[in-house]
CSV table of C-alpha atoms and ligand atoms in Angstrom, one decimal:
chain,number,residue,atom,x,y,z
A,1,MET,CA,-5.1,-54.4,-45.6
A,2,CYS,CA,-4.4,-57.0,-48.1
A,3,ALA,CA,-0.6,-56.6,-47.7
A,4,TYR,CA,-1.0,-56.8,-43.9
A,5,ALA,CA,-3.0,-60.0,-44.1
A,6,LEU,CA,-0.4,-61.6,-46.4
A,7,GLN,CA,2.6,-60.5,-44.3
A,8,LYS,CA,0.8,-62.0,-41.2
A,9,ALA,CA,0.5,-65.3,-43.2
A,10,GLY,CA,4.3,-65.2,-43.7
A,11,VAL,CA,4.4,-64.0,-47.2
A,12,GLU,CA,7.0,-61.5,-48.2
A,13,VAL,CA,5.2,-58.3,-49.5
A,14,LEU,CA,6.1,-55.0,-50.9
A,15,LEU,CA,3.4,-52.3,-50.8
A,16,VAL,CA,4.1,-49.6,-53.5
A,17,GLU,CA,2.3,-46.3,-53.0
A,18,ALA,CA,2.6,-43.4,-55.4
A,19,SER,CA,1.9,-40.6,-52.9
A,20,PRO,CA,4.0,-39.7,-49.9
A,21,ARG,CA,1.6,-41.4,-47.6
A,22,SER,CA,-0.5,-44.6,-47.7
A,23,GLY,CA,-4.3,-44.6,-47.0
A,24,GLY,CA,-5.5,-43.1,-50.2
A,25,VAL,CA,-8.6,-41.0,-49.6
A,26,ILE,CA,-8.6,-41.9,-45.8
A,27,ASN,CA,-6.8,-38.8,-44.7
A,28,SER,CA,-7.2,-37.0,-41.3
A,29,VAL,CA,-5.6,-33.7,-40.8
A,30,THR,CA,-5.5,-31.3,-37.9
A,31,ARG,CA,-5.6,-27.6,-38.6
A,32,ASP,CA,-6.3,-24.6,-36.3
A,33,GLY,CA,-7.5,-27.0,-33.6
A,34,PHE,CA,-10.0,-28.8,-36.0
A,35,LEU,CA,-9.7,-32.4,-36.7
A,36,LEU,CA,-10.6,-32.8,-40.3
A,37,GLU,CA,-11.5,-35.8,-42.4
A,38,LEU,CA,-10.7,-34.8,-45.9
A,39,GLY,CA,-12.3,-38.1,-47.3
A,40,PRO,CA,-14.5,-40.6,-45.4
A,41,GLN,CA,-16.0,-39.0,-42.2
A,42,SER,CA,-16.6,-42.2,-40.3
A,43,PHE,CA,-17.2,-45.9,-40.9
A,44,SER,CA,-19.5,-48.7,-40.0
A,45,GLY,CA,-18.0,-50.8,-37.2
A,46,THR,CA,-18.3,-54.2,-38.8
A,47,SER,CA,-17.3,-57.2,-36.6
A,48,GLN,CA,-14.4,-57.7,-39.1
A,49,LEU,CA,-13.1,-54.2,-38.6
A,50,ARG,CA,-13.5,-54.3,-34.9
A,51,GLY,CA,-11.5,-57.5,-34.9
A,52,LEU,CA,-8.7,-55.9,-37.0
A,53,CYS,CA,-8.7,-52.9,-34.6
A,54,ALA,CA,-8.2,-55.3,-31.7
A,55,GLU,CA,-5.4,-57.1,-33.5
A,56,LEU,CA,-3.7,-53.9,-34.3
A,57,GLY,CA,-4.0,-52.7,-30.8
A,58,ILE,CA,-6.1,-49.6,-31.7
A,59,ALA,CA,-9.5,-50.9,-30.3
A,60,ASP,CA,-9.1,-48.5,-27.4
A,61,GLN,CA,-9.0,-45.5,-29.7
A,62,LEU,CA,-12.2,-46.3,-31.4
A,63,LEU,CA,-15.0,-43.7,-30.9
A,64,GLU,CA,-18.7,-44.5,-31.4
A,65,ALA,CA,-21.3,-41.9,-32.6
A,66,PRO,CA,-24.4,-41.7,-30.3
A,67,PRO,CA,-26.4,-44.6,-31.6
A,68,LYS,CA,-29.7,-42.7,-31.5
A,69,ALA,CA,-28.4,-39.6,-33.2
A,70,PRO,CA,-31.1,-38.4,-35.6
A,71,ARG,CA,-30.5,-38.0,-39.3
A,72,TYR,CA,-32.4,-35.4,-41.1
A,73,VAL,CA,-33.5,-34.8,-44.6
A,74,LEU,CA,-34.5,-31.4,-46.0
A,75,ILE,CA,-38.1,-31.3,-47.0
A,76,ASP,CA,-39.9,-28.0,-47.9
A,77,GLY,CA,-37.1,-25.9,-46.4
A,78,GLU,CA,-37.4,-27.9,-43.1
A,79,LEU,CA,-35.0,-30.6,-41.6
A,80,MET,CA,-37.2,-33.4,-40.9
A,81,PRO,CA,-36.0,-36.6,-39.0
A,82,VAL,CA,-35.5,-39.8,-41.0
A,83,PRO,CA,-37.6,-42.6,-39.6
A,84,MET,CA,-35.2,-45.2,-38.2
A,85,SER,CA,-37.6,-48.0,-37.4
A,86,PRO,CA,-40.7,-49.6,-39.2
A,87,PRO,CA,-43.2,-48.1,-36.7
A,88,ALA,CA,-41.5,-44.6,-37.1
A,89,PHE,CA,-41.8,-45.0,-40.8
A,90,PHE,CA,-45.5,-45.6,-40.7
A,91,THR,CA,-46.1,-42.5,-38.4
A,92,SER,CA,-43.6,-40.2,-40.2
A,93,LYS,CA,-44.8,-37.1,-41.9
A,94,LEU,CA,-41.9,-37.4,-44.3
A,95,ILE,CA,-43.9,-39.7,-46.6
A,96,ASN,CA,-47.4,-39.7,-47.7
A,97,GLY,CA,-50.2,-42.5,-47.3
A,98,SER,CA,-49.7,-43.9,-50.8
A,99,THR,CA,-46.0,-44.6,-50.0
A,100,LYS,CA,-46.9,-46.2,-46.7
A,101,TRP,CA,-49.3,-48.3,-48.5
A,102,ALA,CA,-46.8,-49.4,-51.0
A,103,LEU,CA,-44.6,-50.5,-48.1
A,104,ALA,CA,-47.6,-52.5,-46.7
A,105,ARG,CA,-48.0,-54.0,-50.1
A,106,ASP,CA,-44.4,-55.1,-50.1
A,107,ILE,CA,-44.8,-56.7,-46.7
A,108,PHE,CA,-47.8,-58.7,-47.6
A,109,GLY,CA,-47.5,-59.1,-51.4
A,110,LYS,CA,-45.1,-60.8,-53.7
A,111,THR,CA,-43.1,-59.3,-56.7
A,112,THR,CA,-40.4,-60.6,-59.0
A,113,PRO,CA,-37.4,-58.6,-60.1
A,114,PRO,CA,-37.1,-58.2,-63.9
A,115,ASP,CA,-34.6,-60.4,-65.7
A,116,GLY,CA,-32.2,-57.6,-66.8
A,117,ASP,CA,-30.4,-55.0,-64.7
A,118,GLU,CA,-32.6,-52.3,-63.1
A,119,SER,CA,-31.7,-48.9,-62.0
A,120,VAL,CA,-32.2,-48.0,-58.4
A,121,GLY,CA,-34.6,-45.3,-59.5
A,122,ALA,CA,-36.7,-47.8,-61.6
A,123,PHE,CA,-36.7,-50.3,-58.8
A,124,VAL,CA,-38.0,-47.8,-56.1
A,125,ARG,CA,-40.7,-46.5,-58.5
A,126,ARG,CA,-41.7,-50.2,-59.4
A,127,LYS,CA,-41.8,-51.2,-55.8
A,128,PHE,CA,-42.8,-48.1,-53.8
A,129,SER,CA,-43.1,-44.5,-55.1
A,130,ASP,CA,-41.6,-41.5,-56.7
A,131,GLN,CA,-41.9,-39.8,-53.4
A,132,LEU,CA,-39.7,-42.4,-51.6
A,133,LEU,CA,-37.2,-42.1,-54.3
A,134,ASP,CA,-37.0,-38.3,-54.1
A,135,ARG,CA,-37.1,-37.9,-50.3
A,136,LEU,CA,-35.3,-40.9,-48.8
A,137,VAL,CA,-33.6,-43.2,-51.4
A,138,GLY,CA,-32.1,-40.5,-53.6
A,139,PRO,CA,-30.5,-38.6,-50.6
A,140,PHE,CA,-29.2,-42.0,-49.2
A,141,VAL,CA,-27.7,-42.8,-52.6
A,142,SER,CA,-26.0,-39.4,-52.5
A,143,GLY,CA,-24.6,-40.2,-49.0
A,144,VAL,CA,-23.1,-43.5,-50.0
A,145,TYR,CA,-22.2,-43.3,-53.7
A,146,ALA,CA,-22.6,-39.6,-54.5
A,147,GLY,CA,-24.5,-41.3,-57.3
A,148,ASP,CA,-27.3,-40.9,-59.7
A,149,PRO,CA,-30.2,-43.3,-58.8
A,150,GLU,CA,-31.3,-43.4,-62.5
A,151,LYS,CA,-27.9,-44.8,-63.4
A,152,LEU,CA,-26.8,-46.9,-60.4
A,153,SER,CA,-27.7,-50.7,-60.6
A,154,ILE,CA,-29.8,-52.0,-57.8
A,155,ARG,CA,-28.2,-55.5,-58.2
A,156,SER,CA,-24.7,-54.2,-57.9
A,157,ALA,CA,-25.1,-51.0,-55.7
A,158,PHE,CA,-27.6,-52.6,-53.3
A,159,PRO,CA,-27.3,-56.4,-53.7
A,160,MET,CA,-29.2,-57.1,-50.4
A,161,LEU,CA,-32.3,-55.5,-51.7
A,162,TYR,CA,-32.2,-57.3,-55.0
A,163,GLU,CA,-31.6,-60.6,-53.4
A,164,ALA,CA,-34.3,-60.0,-50.8
A,165,GLU,CA,-36.9,-59.5,-53.6
A,166,LYS,CA,-35.6,-62.4,-55.6
A,167,ALA,CA,-35.6,-64.9,-52.7
A,168,SER,CA,-38.9,-63.8,-50.9
A,169,GLY,CA,-40.8,-61.6,-53.4
A,170,SER,CA,-40.6,-58.8,-50.8
A,171,ILE,CA,-37.8,-56.5,-49.6
A,172,VAL,CA,-39.0,-56.4,-45.9
A,173,ARG,CA,-39.6,-60.3,-45.6
A,174,GLY,CA,-36.4,-61.0,-47.6
A,175,MET,CA,-34.3,-58.7,-45.2
A,176,PHE,CA,-35.8,-60.4,-42.2
A,177,ARG,CA,-35.0,-63.7,-43.6
A,178,VAL,CA,-31.4,-62.8,-44.2
A,179,ALA,CA,-31.1,-61.4,-40.6
A,180,LYS,CA,-32.6,-64.5,-39.2
A,181,LYS,CA,-30.2,-66.8,-41.0
A,182,LYS,CA,-27.1,-65.0,-39.7
A,183,LYS,CA,-25.3,-67.1,-37.2
A,184,GLY,CA,-24.1,-65.7,-33.9
A,185,PRO,CA,-25.4,-62.8,-31.9
A,186,ARG,CA,-27.1,-59.9,-33.7
A,187,GLU,CA,-24.6,-57.2,-34.6
A,188,ARG,CA,-25.6,-53.8,-33.4
A,189,PRO,CA,-24.8,-51.4,-36.3
A,190,THR,CA,-22.3,-48.7,-35.2
A,191,LEU,CA,-20.8,-45.6,-36.7
A,192,ASN,CA,-17.2,-45.2,-35.7
A,193,THR,CA,-13.9,-43.2,-36.1
A,194,PHE,CA,-10.8,-43.1,-33.9
A,195,ARG,CA,-9.9,-40.4,-31.3
A,196,GLU,CA,-7.3,-39.1,-33.8
A,197,GLY,CA,-9.3,-39.6,-36.9
A,198,ASN,CA,-9.9,-42.4,-39.5
A,199,GLU,CA,-6.3,-42.4,-40.5
A,200,THR,CA,-5.3,-44.1,-37.2
A,201,LEU,CA,-6.3,-47.4,-39.0
A,202,VAL,CA,-3.9,-46.7,-41.9
A,203,ARG,CA,-1.1,-45.6,-39.6
A,204,ALA,CA,-1.4,-48.8,-37.5
A,205,LEU,CA,-1.3,-51.0,-40.7
A,206,SER,CA,1.7,-49.1,-42.0
A,207,ALA,CA,3.5,-49.5,-38.6
A,208,LYS,CA,2.9,-53.3,-38.9
A,209,LEU,CA,4.2,-53.4,-42.5
A,210,GLY,CA,7.3,-51.4,-41.6
A,211,ASN,CA,10.0,-51.5,-44.4
A,212,ALA,CA,7.6,-53.3,-46.6
A,213,VAL,CA,5.9,-50.0,-47.4
A,214,LEU,CA,7.5,-48.1,-50.3
A,215,THR,CA,6.0,-44.6,-50.8
A,216,GLN,CA,6.5,-42.0,-53.5
A,217,ASN,CA,6.9,-44.8,-56.0
A,218,ASN,CA,4.7,-45.3,-59.0
A,219,MET,CA,4.0,-48.7,-60.3
A,220,ALA,CA,4.7,-47.8,-63.9
A,221,LYS,CA,5.1,-51.0,-66.0
A,222,ILE,CA,4.5,-54.6,-65.7
A,223,TYR,CA,5.8,-57.5,-67.8
A,224,LYS,CA,5.2,-61.3,-67.5
A,225,GLN,CA,8.3,-63.3,-67.7
A,226,SER,CA,8.6,-66.7,-69.3
A,227,ASP,CA,8.8,-68.4,-65.9
A,228,GLY,CA,5.4,-66.9,-65.0
A,229,THR,CA,6.8,-64.3,-62.6
A,230,PHE,CA,6.1,-60.6,-63.1
A,231,GLU,CA,8.8,-57.9,-63.6
A,232,VAL,CA,7.3,-54.6,-62.2
A,233,THR,CA,8.9,-51.2,-62.9
A,234,LEU,CA,8.7,-48.7,-60.1
A,235,GLU,CA,9.3,-45.1,-60.7
A,236,SER,CA,10.2,-42.4,-58.2
A,237,SER,CA,11.2,-38.7,-58.9
A,238,ARG,CA,14.8,-39.9,-58.4
A,239,ASN,CA,15.1,-43.3,-60.3
A,240,SER,CA,13.4,-46.2,-61.7
A,241,GLU,CA,14.0,-49.8,-60.6
A,242,SER,CA,12.5,-53.3,-61.4
A,243,VAL,CA,11.3,-55.8,-58.9
A,244,LEU,CA,10.2,-59.4,-59.5
A,245,ALA,CA,7.1,-60.7,-57.9
A,246,LYS,CA,5.2,-64.1,-58.0
A,247,SER,CA,1.9,-62.2,-57.5
A,248,VAL,CA,0.9,-58.6,-58.1
A,249,ILE,CA,-2.2,-57.2,-56.4
A,250,PHE,CA,-3.7,-54.1,-58.0
A,251,ALA,CA,-5.2,-51.9,-55.2
A,252,THR,CA,-5.1,-48.9,-57.6
A,253,PRO,CA,-8.1,-46.9,-58.9
A,254,THR,CA,-9.4,-48.5,-62.1
A,255,GLN,CA,-7.9,-46.0,-64.7
A,256,VAL,CA,-4.5,-46.9,-63.3
A,257,THR,CA,-5.2,-50.6,-63.2
A,258,ALA,CA,-6.6,-50.5,-66.7
A,259,ASN,CA,-3.3,-48.8,-68.0
A,260,LEU,CA,-1.1,-51.3,-66.2
A,261,LEU,CA,-3.1,-54.5,-67.1
A,262,SER,CA,-3.3,-53.4,-70.7
A,263,GLN,CA,0.4,-54.0,-70.9
A,264,LEU,CA,-0.3,-57.7,-70.3
A,265,ASP,CA,-3.5,-58.0,-72.3
A,266,GLY,CA,-5.5,-55.6,-74.4
A,267,SER,CA,-8.8,-57.0,-73.2
A,268,PHE,CA,-8.6,-55.4,-69.7
A,269,GLU,CA,-8.8,-51.7,-70.8
A,270,PRO,CA,-12.3,-51.8,-72.3
A,271,LEU,CA,-13.6,-53.6,-69.1
A,272,LEU,CA,-12.1,-51.1,-66.7
A,273,THR,CA,-12.0,-47.6,-68.3
A,274,PRO,CA,-15.8,-47.2,-68.8
A,275,LEU,CA,-16.3,-47.4,-65.0
A,276,GLU,CA,-17.4,-43.9,-64.0
A,277,TYR,CA,-16.4,-42.1,-60.9
A,278,ALA,CA,-18.2,-39.3,-59.3
A,279,ALA,CA,-16.3,-36.2,-58.4
A,280,VAL,CA,-16.8,-34.8,-54.9
A,281,ALA,CA,-15.8,-31.6,-53.0
A,282,VAL,CA,-15.5,-31.9,-49.3
A,283,VAL,CA,-16.1,-28.5,-47.6
A,284,SER,CA,-15.3,-28.2,-43.8
A,285,LEU,CA,-16.6,-25.1,-42.1
A,286,GLY,CA,-16.0,-24.1,-38.5
A,287,TYR,CA,-18.4,-21.8,-36.7
A,288,ARG,CA,-18.6,-20.5,-33.1
A,289,LYS,CA,-21.5,-22.4,-31.4
A,290,SER,CA,-23.0,-19.2,-30.2
A,291,GLU,CA,-23.5,-18.2,-33.8
A,292,VAL,CA,-25.4,-21.3,-34.8
A,293,GLY,CA,-29.2,-21.2,-33.9
A,294,HIS,CA,-29.9,-24.9,-34.6
A,295,SER,CA,-29.0,-27.4,-31.8
A,296,LEU,CA,-27.0,-29.6,-34.2
A,297,ASP,CA,-28.3,-32.5,-32.2
A,298,GLY,CA,-27.7,-35.4,-34.5
A,299,PHE,CA,-25.7,-36.9,-37.3
A,300,GLY,CA,-26.5,-34.2,-39.9
A,301,PHE,CA,-28.8,-34.0,-43.0
A,302,LEU,CA,-29.2,-35.0,-46.6
A,303,VAL,CA,-30.7,-32.9,-49.4
A,304,PRO,CA,-33.1,-34.3,-52.0
A,305,ARG,CA,-32.2,-33.1,-55.5
A,306,SER,CA,-35.7,-31.7,-55.7
A,307,ALA,CA,-34.8,-29.1,-53.1
A,308,GLY,CA,-33.0,-27.2,-55.7
A,309,LEU,CA,-29.7,-26.7,-53.6
A,310,ARG,CA,-26.3,-27.8,-54.8
A,311,ILE,CA,-25.1,-29.3,-51.5
A,312,LEU,CA,-25.6,-33.1,-51.2
A,313,GLY,CA,-25.6,-33.2,-47.3
A,314,THR,CA,-23.8,-32.1,-44.2
A,315,VAL,CA,-22.3,-34.1,-41.4
A,316,TRP,CA,-22.2,-32.4,-38.0
A,317,ASN,CA,-18.8,-33.8,-37.1
A,318,SER,CA,-18.5,-32.1,-33.7
A,319,SER,CA,-21.9,-33.4,-32.5
A,320,LEU,CA,-20.9,-37.0,-33.4
A,321,PHE,CA,-17.3,-37.3,-32.0
A,322,PRO,CA,-15.4,-35.4,-29.3
A,323,GLY,CA,-12.1,-33.6,-30.2
A,324,ARG,CA,-13.3,-32.5,-33.8
A,325,ALA,CA,-13.4,-28.8,-33.1
A,326,PRO,CA,-11.9,-26.3,-30.4
A,327,ASP,CA,-14.1,-25.6,-27.3
A,328,GLY,CA,-17.1,-23.4,-28.2
A,329,GLN,CA,-16.9,-24.2,-32.0
A,330,ALA,CA,-18.7,-26.6,-34.3
A,331,LEU,CA,-17.2,-28.5,-37.2
A,332,LEU,CA,-19.7,-29.1,-40.2
A,333,THR,CA,-18.6,-31.0,-43.3
A,334,THR,CA,-20.6,-30.6,-46.5
A,335,PHE,CA,-20.4,-32.6,-49.8
A,336,VAL,CA,-20.9,-31.0,-53.1
A,337,GLY,CA,-21.0,-32.5,-56.6
A,338,GLY,CA,-21.5,-36.1,-57.2
A,339,ALA,CA,-22.9,-37.8,-60.3
A,340,THR,CA,-25.8,-35.4,-60.6
A,341,ASP,CA,-23.7,-32.2,-60.4
A,342,PRO,CA,-20.2,-33.1,-62.0
A,343,SER,CA,-19.5,-29.4,-62.7
A,344,ALA,CA,-19.5,-28.4,-59.1
A,345,VAL,CA,-15.8,-29.5,-58.6
A,346,LYS,CA,-14.9,-27.0,-61.3
A,347,LEU,CA,-15.7,-24.2,-58.9
A,348,SER,CA,-12.7,-22.7,-56.9
A,349,GLY,CA,-12.2,-23.4,-53.2
A,350,GLU,CA,-13.6,-19.9,-52.3
A,351,GLU,CA,-16.6,-20.3,-54.5
A,352,LEU,CA,-17.4,-23.7,-52.9
A,353,SER,CA,-17.1,-22.5,-49.3
A,354,ASN,CA,-19.2,-19.4,-50.1
A,355,LEU,CA,-21.8,-21.7,-51.8
A,356,VAL,CA,-21.9,-24.1,-48.9
A,357,HIS,CA,-22.1,-21.2,-46.3
A,358,SER,CA,-25.0,-19.5,-48.3
A,359,GLU,CA,-26.9,-22.9,-48.4
A,360,ILE,CA,-26.5,-24.1,-44.9
A,361,ALA,CA,-26.7,-20.8,-43.0
A,362,PRO,CA,-30.6,-20.4,-43.5
A,363,LEU,CA,-31.1,-24.1,-42.6
A,364,LEU,CA,-29.1,-24.0,-39.4
A,365,ALA,CA,-29.8,-20.4,-38.4
A,366,ILE,CA,-26.2,-19.6,-38.7
A,367,LYS,CA,-25.6,-15.8,-38.0
A,368,SER,CA,-22.0,-15.2,-39.0
A,369,ASN,CA,-19.5,-16.2,-41.6
A,370,PRO,CA,-17.4,-19.3,-40.9
A,371,ALA,CA,-14.4,-18.8,-38.6
A,372,PHE,CA,-12.6,-21.6,-40.3
A,373,CYS,CA,-12.7,-23.2,-43.7
A,374,ASN,CA,-11.1,-26.1,-45.7
A,375,VAL,CA,-12.0,-27.5,-49.1
A,376,THR,CA,-10.8,-30.8,-50.6
A,377,MET,CA,-11.5,-31.8,-54.2
A,378,TRP,CA,-11.7,-35.5,-55.1
A,379,PRO,CA,-12.0,-35.6,-59.0
A,380,ARG,CA,-12.4,-39.3,-58.9
A,381,ALA,CA,-14.0,-39.8,-55.4
A,382,LEU,CA,-16.3,-42.8,-55.8
A,383,PRO,CA,-16.8,-45.4,-58.3
A,384,GLN,CA,-20.3,-45.8,-59.8
A,385,TYR,CA,-21.8,-49.2,-59.6
A,386,ASN,CA,-24.0,-48.2,-62.7
A,387,LEU,CA,-26.2,-50.4,-64.9
A,388,GLY,CA,-23.9,-53.3,-66.4
A,389,HIS,CA,-21.5,-53.1,-63.4
A,390,GLY,CA,-22.0,-56.7,-62.5
A,391,GLU,CA,-21.6,-58.0,-66.0
A,392,ARG,CA,-18.4,-55.9,-66.4
A,393,LEU,CA,-17.0,-57.4,-63.1
A,394,ALA,CA,-17.8,-60.9,-64.3
A,395,SER,CA,-16.0,-60.4,-67.6
A,396,LEU,CA,-13.1,-58.9,-65.6
A,397,ALA,CA,-12.8,-61.9,-63.3
A,398,LYS,CA,-12.8,-64.1,-66.5
A,399,SER,CA,-10.0,-62.1,-68.0
A,400,ILE,CA,-8.0,-62.1,-64.7
A,401,SER,CA,-8.4,-65.9,-64.4
A,402,ARG,CA,-6.2,-66.2,-67.5
A,403,PHE,CA,-3.4,-64.5,-65.6
A,404,PRO,CA,-2.5,-66.6,-62.5
A,405,GLY,CA,-0.7,-64.3,-60.1
A,406,ILE,CA,-2.7,-61.2,-60.9
A,407,PHE,CA,-5.2,-60.1,-58.3
A,408,LEU,CA,-7.5,-57.1,-57.8
A,409,THR,CA,-8.8,-55.3,-54.7
A,410,GLY,CA,-10.4,-51.8,-54.2
A,411,ASN,CA,-13.6,-50.0,-53.9
A,412,TYR,CA,-15.1,-50.8,-57.2
A,413,LEU,CA,-15.5,-54.6,-56.5
A,414,ARG,CA,-17.7,-55.2,-53.3
A,415,GLY,CA,-18.8,-51.8,-52.2
A,416,PRO,CA,-17.2,-48.4,-51.6
A,417,ALA,CA,-17.5,-48.3,-47.9
A,418,ILE,CA,-14.4,-48.9,-45.7
A,419,GLY,CA,-15.8,-51.9,-44.2
A,420,SER,CA,-16.5,-53.4,-47.7
A,421,CYS,CA,-13.0,-52.6,-48.9
A,422,VAL,CA,-11.5,-54.3,-45.8
A,423,GLU,CA,-13.7,-57.4,-46.5
A,424,GLN,CA,-12.6,-57.3,-50.2
A,425,ALA,CA,-8.8,-56.9,-49.2
A,426,PHE,CA,-9.0,-59.9,-46.8
A,427,ALA,CA,-10.8,-62.0,-49.5
A,428,THR,CA,-8.2,-61.2,-52.0
A,429,ALA,CA,-5.4,-62.0,-49.6
A,430,GLU,CA,-7.0,-65.4,-49.1
A,431,GLU,CA,-7.2,-66.0,-52.9
A,432,VAL,CA,-3.4,-65.0,-53.1
A,433,LEU,CA,-2.6,-67.5,-50.3
A,434,LYS,CA,-4.2,-70.3,-52.2
A,435,GLY,CA,-1.5,-70.1,-54.8
A,436,VAL,CA,1.4,-69.7,-52.4
B,1,LIG,C1,-15.1,-37.8,-50.1
B,1,LIG,C2,-15.2,-39.2,-49.7
B,1,LIG,C3,-16.2,-39.5,-48.6
B,1,LIG,C4,-16.3,-40.9,-48.2
B,1,LIG,N1,-17.0,-41.2,-47.2
B,1,LIG,C5,-17.0,-42.4,-46.6
B,1,LIG,C6,-17.6,-42.7,-45.4
B,1,LIG,O1,-18.1,-41.8,-44.6
B,1,LIG,N2,-17.6,-44.0,-44.9
B,1,LIG,C7,-17.1,-45.0,-45.7
B,1,LIG,O2,-17.0,-46.1,-45.1
B,1,LIG,N3,-16.5,-44.8,-46.8
B,1,LIG,C8,-16.4,-43.5,-47.4
B,1,LIG,N4,-15.8,-43.3,-48.5
B,1,LIG,C9,-15.4,-44.4,-49.3
B,1,LIG,C10,-14.1,-45.0,-49.0
B,1,LIG,O3,-13.3,-44.1,-48.2
B,1,LIG,C11,-13.3,-45.4,-50.1
B,1,LIG,O4,-14.1,-46.1,-51.0
B,1,LIG,C12,-12.1,-46.3,-49.8
B,1,LIG,O5,-11.3,-45.7,-48.8
B,1,LIG,C13,-11.2,-46.4,-51.1
B,1,LIG,O6,-10.1,-47.2,-50.8
B,1,LIG,P1,-9.3,-47.8,-51.9
B,1,LIG,O7,-8.0,-48.4,-51.3
B,1,LIG,O8,-10.0,-48.7,-52.9
B,1,LIG,O9,-8.8,-46.6,-52.9
B,1,LIG,P2,-7.9,-45.3,-52.8
B,1,LIG,O10,-8.2,-44.8,-51.4
B,1,LIG,O11,-8.3,-44.4,-53.9
B,1,LIG,O12,-6.5,-45.8,-52.8
B,1,LIG,C14,-5.8,-46.0,-54.0
B,1,LIG,C15,-4.3,-45.9,-53.8
B,1,LIG,O13,-3.5,-46.2,-55.0
B,1,LIG,C16,-2.5,-45.3,-55.1
B,1,LIG,N5,-2.0,-45.3,-56.4
B,1,LIG,C17,-2.6,-44.8,-57.6
B,1,LIG,N6,-1.8,-45.0,-58.6
B,1,LIG,C18,-0.8,-45.7,-58.2
B,1,LIG,C19,0.4,-46.3,-58.9
B,1,LIG,N7,0.7,-46.2,-60.2
B,1,LIG,N8,1.4,-46.9,-58.2
B,1,LIG,C20,1.3,-47.0,-56.8
B,1,LIG,N9,0.1,-46.5,-56.1
B,1,LIG,C21,-0.8,-45.8,-56.9
B,1,LIG,C22,-3.0,-43.9,-54.6
B,1,LIG,O14,-2.1,-43.1,-54.3
B,1,LIG,C23,-3.9,-44.4,-53.5
B,1,LIG,O15,-3.2,-44.4,-52.3
B,1,LIG,C24,-15.6,-41.8,-48.9
B,1,LIG,C25,-14.9,-41.7,-50.0
B,1,LIG,C26,-14.7,-40.3,-50.4
B,1,LIG,C27,-13.7,-40.0,-51.5
């Protein structure tokens, strides 16, 4: 994205990618008539992303999930709908009277966030209740970060909530204030993918970049020359070559970035390497619809940790978007692992698919074994915006400022969602252009 923005602005770019294809974890694959998303399943259609799609000529390939598709959460063995509006929240059976009272207290009362960093768990308990943390916030945190709410920082992982309380003394009033302040027509939140999967975006960007994309090349070394330019060594299975660059943008995961930047200055490594990642296994199972008793009418479901299951949640892909499964079949994608169950990804593919089937079958009244199965392991799936993340990023920015021409982009900076990564990539490109 960043390379595309720079090329569009007339800058000569070279995108170096270690693997045979660009796109990283965005990976859409067709197998046995199923369209699988091995990484992200869908994305929020921000106005920036929509604009980019229009510019790339792929807007007509965008698909939108049914806006009212219910989301469920597993409570006492039953899939209960998540309340999607304030009135639905107050009438929902999912939460008890004291949680509803805590919400009312937030609307009419005033609280102040503590001076230091606070975990998501501590924040929800302070403002609302243990029940809200267990039944709604914890599962939501699993869905976005595959994270542990006791470790994630509210300021870094959900800055809007922190800012809302800080500015208004109330989350609800603060969020309304932010929404009111936004200029232009109100954006309707949408959940999107493309007819041929999320990777359409990557393919369109790669096509625009053309020969500027160099795959199967590892960025292996970096050296700052006396004139301020950088000599970068690229290694492929066949050879090693050096390129000279005025600016280098690291869009690599933090451990790779730390290793390379430490060649310029030892202070980078201790800032980047402690950043934890959650490991996630993505298990896609296909079933004949006639064998599934549940209507699968909705987005899917999330599982509170207190339910005692190992699955984090399941997306009902074929209910959200057309073309995900052959006629008469359903595609269900389940996530296992995350920060609260790191050993799950040590299971074999067969163990994982058996585990997922055994846990989802009773919930969805599935009567037979899956007709199709695919397991993808992501040992470093999602960066964790844990306590201290904000301070670490501030120190990192300070260190980077001592190296004009070095820039960072990626999912550990502004949020892990695709929309946030796109926003970060464009912001980084703008920073680069200031120095051109
Ligand atoms: C399982 C899973 C589910 C997700 N679900 C969603 C979702 O539903 N919605 C959503 O919005 N987001 C989701 N996300 C998050 C989102 O997809 C990612 O945060 C985002 O795509 C990461 O982009 P990135 O470019 O920062 O990192 P990556 O995709 O990790 O890209 C890093 C790239 O660097 C390359 N590289 C590494 N080392 C080198 C080197 N030495 N030289 C050259 N290249 C190198 C890698 O090959 C890779 O291509 C999900 C992520 C995962 C893993």
